[in-house]
Coordinates of C-alpha atoms and ligand atoms in Angstrom, one line a residue:
M1 CA 59.5 37.3 -6.2
E2 CA 61.4 34.8 -8.3
G3 CA 61.8 35.6 -12.0
L4 CA 59.1 34.7 -14.5
G5 CA 59.0 30.9 -14.9
T6 CA 61.6 30.0 -12.3
G7 CA 60.6 28.0 -9.1
S8 CA 57.8 25.6 -8.7
L9 CA 54.1 26.3 -8.0
T10 CA 54.0 24.5 -4.7
R11 CA 57.2 26.0 -3.4
R12 CA 55.7 29.4 -4.0
W13 CA 52.4 28.4 -2.4
S14 CA 53.9 26.7 0.7
S15 CA 56.2 29.7 1.4
L16 CA 53.1 32.0 1.3
W17 CA 51.3 29.6 3.7
A18 CA 54.2 29.5 6.0
A19 CA 54.3 33.3 6.1
D20 CA 50.7 33.6 7.4
G21 CA 48.7 30.4 8.1
T22 CA 45.6 32.2 9.3
R23 CA 44.7 33.7 5.9
P24 CA 41.5 32.3 4.3
V25 CA 42.4 30.6 1.0
V26 CA 39.6 28.5 -0.4
F27 CA 35.8 28.6 0.2
D28 CA 33.2 26.1 -0.8
D29 CA 29.6 25.7 0.5
E30 CA 30.2 22.4 2.1
G31 CA 33.2 23.3 4.3
G32 CA 33.3 27.1 4.5
W33 CA 36.7 28.7 4.5
L34 CA 39.9 26.7 4.5
S35 CA 42.9 28.6 5.9
A36 CA 46.4 28.6 4.5
A37 CA 47.6 26.4 7.4
E38 CA 44.7 23.9 6.9
L39 CA 45.5 23.7 3.1
E40 CA 49.2 23.1 4.0
D41 CA 48.3 20.4 6.5
R42 CA 45.6 18.7 4.5
S43 CA 47.5 18.8 1.2
R44 CA 50.5 17.3 3.0
R45 CA 48.4 14.4 4.2
A46 CA 46.9 14.0 0.8
A47 CA 50.4 13.7 -0.6
G48 CA 51.0 11.1 2.2
R49 CA 48.1 9.0 1.1
L50 CA 49.3 9.1 -2.5
A51 CA 52.8 8.2 -1.5
A52 CA 51.6 5.3 0.6
A53 CA 49.8 4.0 -2.4
G54 CA 53.1 3.8 -4.2
L55 CA 53.0 6.9 -6.3
T56 CA 56.2 8.8 -7.0
A57 CA 57.2 12.0 -8.8
G58 CA 56.5 11.9 -12.5
D59 CA 53.6 9.4 -12.2
R60 CA 50.4 10.6 -13.9
F61 CA 47.4 11.2 -11.6
L62 CA 44.0 11.5 -13.4
V63 CA 41.6 13.9 -11.8
S64 CA 38.0 14.3 -12.8
C65 CA 35.9 16.1 -10.2
E66 CA 33.6 19.1 -9.9
P67 CA 35.1 22.2 -8.1
S68 CA 35.4 21.9 -4.3
A69 CA 37.9 22.6 -1.5
D70 CA 38.5 18.8 -1.2
L71 CA 39.5 18.7 -4.9
V72 CA 41.9 21.6 -4.3
V73 CA 43.4 19.8 -1.3
A74 CA 44.0 16.6 -3.4
Y75 CA 45.2 18.5 -6.4
V76 CA 47.7 20.6 -4.4
G77 CA 48.8 17.4 -2.5
A78 CA 49.5 15.7 -5.8
L79 CA 51.6 18.6 -7.1
R80 CA 53.5 18.7 -3.8
L81 CA 54.5 15.1 -4.3
G82 CA 55.7 15.8 -7.9
L83 CA 52.8 14.0 -9.7
V84 CA 51.7 15.0 -13.1
V85 CA 48.0 15.8 -12.9
V86 CA 45.8 14.9 -15.8
P87 CA 42.5 16.8 -15.5
V88 CA 39.5 15.3 -17.3
N89 CA 36.2 16.9 -18.1
T90 CA 33.5 15.6 -15.8
A91 CA 31.1 15.6 -18.7
Y92 CA 33.1 13.0 -20.7
R93 CA 31.5 9.7 -21.6
E94 CA 33.4 6.4 -21.3
R95 CA 34.8 6.6 -24.8
E96 CA 36.4 10.0 -24.1
V97 CA 37.7 9.0 -20.7
A98 CA 39.2 5.8 -22.2
H99 CA 41.2 7.7 -24.7
V100 CA 42.9 9.8 -22.0
V101 CA 43.6 6.7 -19.8
G102 CA 45.1 4.8 -22.7
D103 CA 47.3 7.6 -23.7
A104 CA 48.4 9.0 -20.3
R105 CA 48.7 5.7 -18.5
P106 CA 47.8 7.1 -15.1
A107 CA 49.0 5.3 -11.9
A108 CA 46.0 6.6 -9.9
A109 CA 42.9 8.6 -10.4
L110 CA 40.7 10.9 -8.3
V111 CA 36.9 10.9 -9.1
D112 CA 33.9 12.3 -7.4
L113 CA 31.5 9.8 -9.1
G114 CA 31.8 6.0 -8.8
G115 CA 30.9 5.3 -12.4
R116 CA 33.8 7.2 -13.7
G117 CA 36.1 5.1 -11.5
T118 CA 34.8 2.0 -13.2
W119 CA 35.4 3.4 -16.7
I120 CA 38.9 4.3 -15.7
R121 CA 39.6 0.9 -14.2
T122 CA 38.3 -0.8 -17.4
A123 CA 40.3 1.4 -19.7
S124 CA 43.4 0.7 -17.6
G125 CA 43.1 -3.0 -18.3
E126 CA 46.0 -5.1 -17.0
R127 CA 47.8 -2.0 -15.7
P128 CA 47.1 -1.6 -12.0
I129 CA 45.5 1.7 -11.0
S130 CA 44.4 3.1 -7.6
I131 CA 41.1 5.0 -7.6
F132 CA 40.6 7.6 -4.9
G133 CA 37.5 9.6 -3.9
L134 CA 37.4 13.1 -2.5
D135 CA 38.0 11.8 1.0
L136 CA 41.7 11.5 0.0
A137 CA 42.6 14.2 2.5
G138 CA 39.6 14.3 4.7
A139 CA 39.7 16.4 7.9
G140 CA 40.1 13.4 10.1
D141 CA 42.6 11.5 8.0
R142 CA 46.0 10.7 9.6
G143 CA 47.7 9.2 6.6
S144 CA 51.5 8.9 6.5
V145 CA 53.2 12.3 6.0
P146 CA 56.1 12.4 3.6
T147 CA 58.9 14.7 4.5
E148 CA 60.1 15.6 1.1
L149 CA 57.5 17.8 -0.5
D150 CA 57.7 20.7 -3.0
A151 CA 60.8 19.3 -4.5
S152 CA 59.8 19.8 -8.2
A153 CA 62.0 22.1 -10.3
A154 CA 60.6 24.7 -12.7
T155 CA 61.2 22.4 -15.6
D156 CA 59.4 19.4 -14.1
P157 CA 55.9 18.7 -15.5
A158 CA 52.9 19.6 -13.4
L159 CA 49.9 19.1 -15.8
L160 CA 49.1 16.9 -18.8
L161 CA 46.1 18.6 -20.4
Y162 CA 44.4 16.9 -23.3
T163 CA 43.6 19.0 -26.4
S164 CA 43.4 18.3 -30.1
G165 CA 45.8 21.1 -30.9
T166 CA 45.5 22.0 -34.6
T167 CA 44.9 18.5 -35.8
G168 CA 44.1 14.9 -34.9
A169 CA 43.0 13.0 -31.8
P170 CA 43.4 14.6 -28.4
K171 CA 47.0 14.7 -27.2
G172 CA 48.4 15.7 -23.9
A173 CA 50.1 19.1 -23.6
L174 CA 52.7 18.8 -20.9
L175 CA 52.9 22.0 -18.9
S176 CA 55.8 22.5 -16.4
H177 CA 55.7 24.2 -13.0
G178 CA 57.7 27.1 -14.6
N179 CA 55.1 27.5 -17.5
L180 CA 52.3 27.7 -15.0
L181 CA 54.0 30.0 -12.5
A182 CA 55.1 32.3 -15.3
S183 CA 51.6 32.7 -16.5
A184 CA 50.1 33.1 -13.0
D185 CA 52.6 35.8 -12.3
A186 CA 52.1 37.5 -15.7
V187 CA 48.4 37.9 -15.2
A188 CA 48.9 38.9 -11.5
M189 CA 51.2 41.7 -12.8
A190 CA 48.9 42.7 -15.6
W191 CA 45.7 42.7 -13.6
R192 CA 47.2 44.1 -10.3
W193 CA 46.1 40.9 -8.5
T194 CA 47.1 41.0 -4.8
A195 CA 46.4 39.2 -1.6
E196 CA 43.6 41.7 -0.9
D197 CA 41.6 40.5 -3.9
R198 CA 38.9 37.9 -3.7
L199 CA 37.8 35.9 -6.8
V200 CA 34.5 34.2 -7.4
C201 CA 35.3 31.2 -9.6
A202 CA 32.3 29.4 -11.2
L203 CA 34.6 27.8 -13.9
P204 CA 35.4 24.1 -14.0
L205 CA 38.8 23.2 -12.6
F206 CA 39.7 20.7 -15.4
H207 CA 40.6 23.5 -17.9
L208 CA 43.2 26.2 -17.8
H209 CA 40.8 29.0 -17.4
G210 CA 39.5 27.9 -14.0
L211 CA 42.6 25.9 -13.0
G212 CA 45.6 27.8 -14.5
V213 CA 44.2 31.3 -14.1
G214 CA 41.6 31.1 -11.4
L215 CA 43.2 28.7 -8.9
H216 CA 46.9 29.1 -9.7
G217 CA 46.5 32.9 -9.9
T218 CA 44.8 32.9 -6.5
L219 CA 47.3 30.6 -4.7
S220 CA 50.3 32.3 -6.3
A221 CA 49.1 35.8 -5.3
G222 CA 48.3 34.6 -1.7
A223 CA 44.7 35.6 -2.3
P224 CA 41.4 33.8 -1.5
V225 CA 39.0 32.2 -3.9
V226 CA 35.2 31.4 -3.6
L227 CA 34.5 28.2 -5.5
R228 CA 31.1 27.5 -7.0
R229 CA 30.3 23.9 -8.0
S230 CA 28.8 25.1 -11.3
F231 CA 27.7 28.4 -12.9
D232 CA 24.4 29.9 -12.1
A233 CA 23.8 33.6 -12.7
A234 CA 21.8 34.3 -9.4
D235 CA 24.3 32.2 -7.4
V236 CA 27.3 34.2 -8.8
A237 CA 25.5 37.5 -8.1
R238 CA 24.8 36.4 -4.5
S239 CA 28.4 35.1 -4.0
I240 CA 29.9 38.4 -5.2
R241 CA 27.7 40.3 -2.8
D242 CA 28.0 37.9 0.3
H243 CA 31.8 37.5 0.0
R244 CA 32.5 41.1 -1.0
A245 CA 34.5 39.8 -4.0
S246 CA 36.7 41.9 -6.2
L247 CA 37.3 39.7 -9.2
F248 CA 35.2 37.6 -11.6
F249 CA 36.5 35.6 -14.5
G250 CA 34.2 34.0 -17.1
V251 CA 33.7 32.7 -20.6
P252 CA 31.5 35.0 -22.8
T253 CA 28.5 32.6 -22.3
M254 CA 28.6 33.4 -18.6
Y255 CA 28.3 37.1 -19.2
V256 CA 25.4 36.4 -21.7
R257 CA 23.7 34.4 -18.9
L258 CA 24.2 37.2 -16.4
A259 CA 22.7 39.6 -18.9
D260 CA 19.7 37.3 -19.6
A261 CA 19.0 36.9 -15.9
R262 CA 19.2 40.6 -15.4
Q263 CA 22.1 40.1 -12.9
L264 CA 24.7 42.3 -14.6
D265 CA 24.4 45.0 -11.9
A266 CA 25.9 42.4 -9.4
L267 CA 29.2 43.0 -11.2
R268 CA 29.3 46.7 -10.3
P269 CA 31.2 46.5 -7.0
L270 CA 34.0 44.3 -8.5
R271 CA 37.5 45.7 -9.1
L272 CA 37.8 43.7 -12.3
C273 CA 35.9 41.4 -14.7
V274 CA 37.9 39.2 -17.2
S275 CA 36.6 37.3 -20.2
G276 CA 38.4 34.6 -22.2
S277 CA 38.4 31.2 -23.8
A278 CA 36.2 32.4 -26.7
P279 CA 35.6 35.8 -28.4
L280 CA 33.6 38.4 -26.4
S281 CA 31.4 40.3 -28.8
V282 CA 31.8 44.1 -28.9
D283 CA 28.0 44.4 -28.2
L284 CA 28.3 42.3 -25.0
H285 CA 31.4 44.3 -23.9
H286 CA 29.3 47.5 -24.2
E287 CA 26.2 46.0 -22.6
V288 CA 28.2 45.1 -19.5
A289 CA 29.8 48.5 -19.4
D290 CA 26.4 50.2 -19.7
A291 CA 24.7 48.0 -17.1
A292 CA 27.4 47.5 -14.6
G293 CA 30.1 50.2 -15.2
Q294 CA 32.5 47.3 -15.9
R295 CA 34.9 47.5 -18.9
I296 CA 35.6 43.8 -19.2
I297 CA 39.3 42.9 -19.8
E298 CA 39.4 40.4 -22.6
R299 CA 42.4 38.1 -22.8
Y300 CA 43.6 35.3 -25.0
G301 CA 45.0 32.0 -23.8
M302 CA 45.5 28.4 -24.9
T303 CA 46.0 25.0 -23.3
E304 CA 49.6 24.8 -24.7
T305 CA 50.6 28.3 -23.7
V306 CA 48.4 29.3 -20.7
M307 CA 47.9 33.0 -21.0
N308 CA 49.3 35.1 -23.9
V309 CA 47.7 38.5 -24.4
S310 CA 45.4 40.7 -22.4
N311 CA 43.8 44.1 -22.6
P312 CA 45.6 46.5 -20.2
Y313 CA 44.4 47.3 -16.7
D314 CA 45.3 50.9 -16.9
G315 CA 45.3 51.7 -20.6
E316 CA 42.4 51.5 -23.0
R317 CA 40.4 48.2 -22.9
R318 CA 39.6 47.9 -26.6
A319 CA 36.5 45.9 -27.3
G320 CA 36.9 43.3 -30.0
T321 CA 40.6 42.9 -29.4
V322 CA 42.5 40.7 -26.9
G323 CA 45.0 43.4 -26.1
L324 CA 48.7 43.4 -25.7
P325 CA 51.3 40.6 -25.0
L326 CA 51.5 39.7 -21.3
P327 CA 54.8 40.3 -19.5
G328 CA 57.4 37.8 -20.8
V329 CA 55.3 36.7 -23.8
H330 CA 56.5 37.2 -27.4
V331 CA 53.9 37.3 -30.1
R332 CA 54.3 37.7 -33.8
L333 CA 52.4 36.8 -37.0
D334 CA 53.5 34.3 -39.6
E335 CA 54.5 36.3 -42.7
G336 CA 52.5 34.2 -45.1
T337 CA 49.4 33.2 -43.1
D338 CA 49.1 35.7 -40.3
E339 CA 49.0 32.7 -37.9
I340 CA 49.7 33.8 -34.3
L341 CA 53.1 32.5 -33.2
L342 CA 54.0 32.4 -29.5
R343 CA 57.2 32.1 -27.5
G344 CA 58.0 32.7 -23.8
P345 CA 58.2 31.1 -20.4
N346 CA 54.5 30.3 -20.5
V347 CA 54.8 28.1 -23.7
F348 CA 54.8 24.4 -23.1
G349 CA 57.7 22.1 -24.0
G350 CA 55.6 19.8 -26.2
Y351 CA 52.9 17.1 -26.5
W352 CA 53.3 13.9 -24.5
E353 CA 54.9 11.2 -26.6
R354 CA 54.1 13.0 -29.9
P355 CA 57.4 13.8 -31.7
E356 CA 55.7 14.4 -35.0
A357 CA 53.1 16.8 -33.6
N358 CA 55.9 18.6 -31.8
A359 CA 57.9 18.9 -35.0
E360 CA 54.9 20.4 -36.7
A361 CA 53.9 22.7 -33.8
F362 CA 57.3 24.4 -33.2
T363 CA 59.5 26.3 -35.7
D364 CA 62.7 27.8 -34.3
G365 CA 61.2 27.8 -30.8
W366 CA 58.0 29.6 -31.9
F367 CA 54.7 27.7 -31.2
A368 CA 52.1 27.9 -34.0
S369 CA 48.7 28.6 -32.3
G370 CA 46.4 27.8 -35.1
D371 CA 44.7 31.2 -34.6
V372 CA 45.0 33.9 -37.1
G373 CA 45.6 37.5 -35.9
A374 CA 46.1 41.1 -36.8
F375 CA 47.8 43.9 -34.9
D376 CA 46.5 47.4 -35.0
D377 CA 48.7 50.5 -35.0
D378 CA 48.8 50.5 -31.2
G379 CA 49.9 46.9 -30.9
Y380 CA 46.5 45.5 -29.9
L381 CA 45.9 42.0 -31.2
T382 CA 42.6 40.9 -32.8
I383 CA 41.9 37.3 -33.4
V384 CA 40.4 37.3 -36.9
G385 CA 40.1 33.5 -37.6
R386 CA 41.4 30.0 -37.0
R387 CA 43.5 27.7 -39.1
K388 CA 42.4 24.8 -37.0
D389 CA 39.1 23.0 -37.5
L390 CA 37.6 23.9 -34.2
I391 CA 34.2 25.0 -32.8
I392 CA 34.2 26.9 -29.5
S393 CA 30.8 26.5 -27.8
G394 CA 30.3 28.2 -24.4
G395 CA 34.1 28.2 -24.0
Y396 CA 34.5 24.4 -24.6
N397 CA 36.4 23.2 -27.7
V398 CA 34.5 20.9 -30.0
Y399 CA 36.4 19.2 -32.9
P400 CA 34.0 18.7 -35.8
R401 CA 36.1 15.7 -37.0
E402 CA 35.5 13.9 -33.7
V403 CA 31.7 14.5 -33.8
E404 CA 31.6 13.4 -37.5
D405 CA 33.5 10.2 -36.8
V406 CA 31.1 9.3 -34.0
L407 CA 28.0 10.1 -35.9
R408 CA 29.2 8.2 -39.0
G409 CA 29.0 5.1 -36.9
A410 CA 25.3 5.4 -36.4
H411 CA 22.9 3.1 -38.2
G412 CA 21.9 4.3 -41.7
V413 CA 24.4 7.2 -41.9
I414 CA 26.3 7.5 -45.2
D415 CA 28.2 10.6 -44.3
V416 CA 28.1 13.6 -41.9
A417 CA 29.4 17.1 -41.9
V418 CA 29.6 19.1 -38.6
I419 CA 30.1 22.8 -38.5
G420 CA 29.9 25.7 -36.0
V421 CA 27.1 28.2 -36.5
A422 CA 27.1 31.7 -34.9
D423 CA 24.9 31.5 -31.8
P424 CA 23.9 34.3 -29.4
H425 CA 24.2 32.1 -26.4
W426 CA 27.0 29.6 -27.1
G427 CA 29.1 31.8 -29.4
E428 CA 29.1 28.9 -31.8
A429 CA 26.6 26.1 -31.8
V430 CA 27.4 22.6 -33.1
V431 CA 25.2 21.7 -36.1
A432 CA 25.3 18.4 -38.1
F433 CA 24.3 17.7 -41.7
V434 CA 23.6 14.1 -42.2
E435 CA 23.3 12.1 -45.5
G436 CA 21.5 8.7 -45.4
D437 CA 18.3 7.1 -44.2
V438 CA 18.5 8.0 -40.6
D439 CA 16.2 8.0 -37.6
S440 CA 17.1 11.2 -35.8
T441 CA 16.2 9.9 -32.3
A442 CA 18.5 6.9 -32.8
L443 CA 21.2 9.2 -34.2
L444 CA 21.1 11.4 -31.1
A445 CA 21.1 8.5 -28.8
H446 CA 24.1 7.1 -30.6
G447 CA 25.9 10.5 -30.1
A448 CA 24.8 10.8 -26.4
E449 CA 26.4 7.5 -25.5
R450 CA 29.7 8.5 -27.0
L451 CA 30.0 12.3 -26.7
A452 CA 30.0 14.7 -23.8
P453 CA 26.8 16.8 -23.9
Y454 CA 28.5 20.0 -25.1
K455 CA 29.8 18.2 -28.2
R456 CA 26.4 16.9 -29.3
P457 CA 24.8 18.7 -32.2
K458 CA 22.2 21.3 -31.2
R459 CA 20.5 20.8 -34.6
V460 CA 20.6 17.9 -37.1
H461 CA 19.7 18.5 -40.8
Q462 CA 19.1 15.6 -43.1
V463 CA 20.4 16.3 -46.6
E464 CA 20.0 14.3 -49.9
A465 CA 23.8 14.5 -50.5
L466 CA 26.6 16.4 -48.9
P467 CA 28.3 18.7 -51.4
R468 CA 31.7 17.3 -52.4
N469 CA 34.5 18.5 -54.6
A470 CA 37.1 16.4 -56.4
L471 CA 39.1 16.0 -53.1
Ligands
MLC501 C1 26.7 22.9 -21.3 N1 26.0 22.5 -22.4 C2 26.6 23.0 -23.5 C3 27.7 23.7 -23.0 N2 27.7 23.6 -21.6 N3 26.4 22.9 -24.8 C4 27.2 23.5 -25.6 N4 28.3 24.2 -25.2 C5 28.6 24.3 -23.9 N5 29.7 24.9 -23.5 C6 24.7 21.7 -22.5 C7 24.4 20.9 -21.4 O1 25.1 19.7 -21.5 C8 22.9 20.8 -21.4 O2 22.5 19.9 -22.5 C9 22.6 22.2 -21.9 O3 23.7 22.7 -22.6 C10 22.3 23.1 -20.7 O4 23.1 22.8 -19.6 P1 23.4 23.9 -18.5 O5 23.2 23.2 -17.2 O6 22.6 25.1 -18.6 O7 24.9 24.2 -18.8 P2 25.9 24.6 -17.7 O8 26.3 23.4 -16.9 O9 25.4 25.7 -17.0 O10 27.2 25.0 -18.6 C11 27.3 26.2 -19.3 C12 28.6 26.8 -19.0 C13 29.7 25.7 -19.3 C14 28.8 28.0 -19.9 C15 28.7 27.2 -17.5 O11 29.7 25.3 -20.6 C16 31.1 26.2 -18.9 O12 31.5 26.1 -17.7 N6 31.9 26.6 -19.9 C17 33.2 27.1 -19.5 C18 34.2 26.1 -20.1 C19 35.6 26.5 -19.8 O13 36.1 26.6 -18.6 N7 36.5 26.7 -20.8 C20 37.8 27.1 -20.6 C21 38.7 26.2 -21.5 S1 40.4 26.7 -21.3 P3 21.3 19.0 -22.4 O14 21.1 18.5 -23.8 O15 21.6 18.0 -21.4 O16 20.1 20.0 -22.0 C22 40.8 27.7 -22.6 C23 42.0 28.5 -22.5 C24 41.6 29.9 -22.2 O17 40.0 27.8 -23.5 O18 41.9 30.8 -23.0 O19 40.9 30.1 -21.2
AMP502 P1 42.0 25.5 -25.6 O1 42.6 24.6 -26.5 O2 40.7 25.0 -24.9 O3 42.9 26.1 -24.6 O4 41.4 26.7 -26.4 C1 42.3 27.7 -26.9 C2 41.7 28.5 -28.0 O5 40.6 29.3 -27.5 C3 42.6 29.5 -28.6 O6 43.5 28.9 -29.5 C4 41.6 30.4 -29.3 O7 41.2 29.9 -30.5 C5 40.5 30.4 -28.3 N1 40.5 31.6 -27.5 C6 40.9 31.8 -26.2 N2 40.7 33.0 -25.8 C7 40.1 33.7 -26.8 C8 39.6 35.0 -27.0 N3 39.6 35.9 -26.0 N4 39.1 35.3 -28.1 C9 39.0 34.4 -29.1 N5 39.4 33.2 -29.0 C10 40.0 32.8 -27.9

């Protein structure tokens, strides 16, 4: 195996496919299993279609689709051609999509719903853009086949992922092939992930949890993945059983749902369960251990740094902590604030076209995470708070500022304050306090037009006046 962070994702994957083309790689309900040789062939043809449309290495390729084998084929094809993939949440409304299109200036997009294509085209304005559907690399397609594939270097960008970071409007975090491969290899080492494992993945593939850990980890380990289009507790339980899976990764809300649906016992045959993207409560950790005999490994990651820290596979899995630094990752706390600072082959090079944000985010090569941590005597890290104004609801990030700005535009609103409130299902729930003479149905309709459903307030309280200080 090459060293951490050297080589490219697709060079690794294609060498594994060449070694054994018969291995099953990706399953979905529509097409059944796709073998390594089929993924190689179809992703090559997808790259051919993209090249024929005039796309070349370095061009941005926006992708907004639900999980499927066709999506994986198109995604892998794009990476093989050297494109920079810009994943976009399928729940986004037009306003949110337009921001990404305006900032990333993609040359092409892949969508599974026609309406999103129209939004993308409109936001692209005068700039020409090719819009593809999931038939990009259909089984019968005989598109032109480029010869030069998998030519990206470790330092070449692979993903442009939008996040607000610690402040401001969403900006693109540019992750290289080396960053992503380093992280896939680090978790494979830490979790003993081998080709014999089989993952059930019910996470979306437009965030790093599903994409960077679930899919990249699978392909880099030469292992198979069972994709689910969305999360449903009974469906996950059935998939684990029917596919004799060994791995399940989820956000805490997914474990809550498995518990509520009395499906925790389905986790019993697995070799490993992992939780991340939001804090896993100590109670839930113990509930899963009692009901399924599974000591969930909790780990800590971030869009800008992929995976940083994880509880150990062999040592003690300490509930309430995120564990120990992953191989190759350096973690320390800022002396004044205890902010978690990160450095390593997993850490991104910077935000797309944001020199000021980059100057703020990095000090002497250390990236400031916006999370506040504490180490215990054994070196286990606990996340004790956040310096960034962020709500994490069901594993999705919601920026109060964005929700406030949108709601402030509704008729009759004088001012709005949005906060996260502890919630047993979502971890944190979005709650809005509104000042003004407001019709709450109209306010919610205003929000629904402009905000993805997970960002919309679960509760709205009308107040006479928001408390203000001199600032
Ligand atoms: C859905 N809803 C949410 C929500 N997800 N509301 C708040 N927070 C969320 N996360 C809304 C729906 O829009 C709907 O609203 C209602 O809740 C019920 O919808 P549902 O069909 O039951 O929801 P579902 O589609 O099942 O989604 C729930 C979920 C999903 C938990 C499966 O949120 C999810 O996939 N979360 C994972 C996100 C993820 O991958 N994060 C990784 C980020 S990467 P209404 O009003 O229409 O009824 C990262 C780095 C790292 O953080 O460390 O991993
Ligand atoms: P994102 O920007 O979507 O990648 O979200 C990253 C943020 O999710 C981190 O900065 C943390 O605040 C949070 N996070 C990820 N994993 C965990 C975890 N296990 N416990 C607590 N917070 C987490």
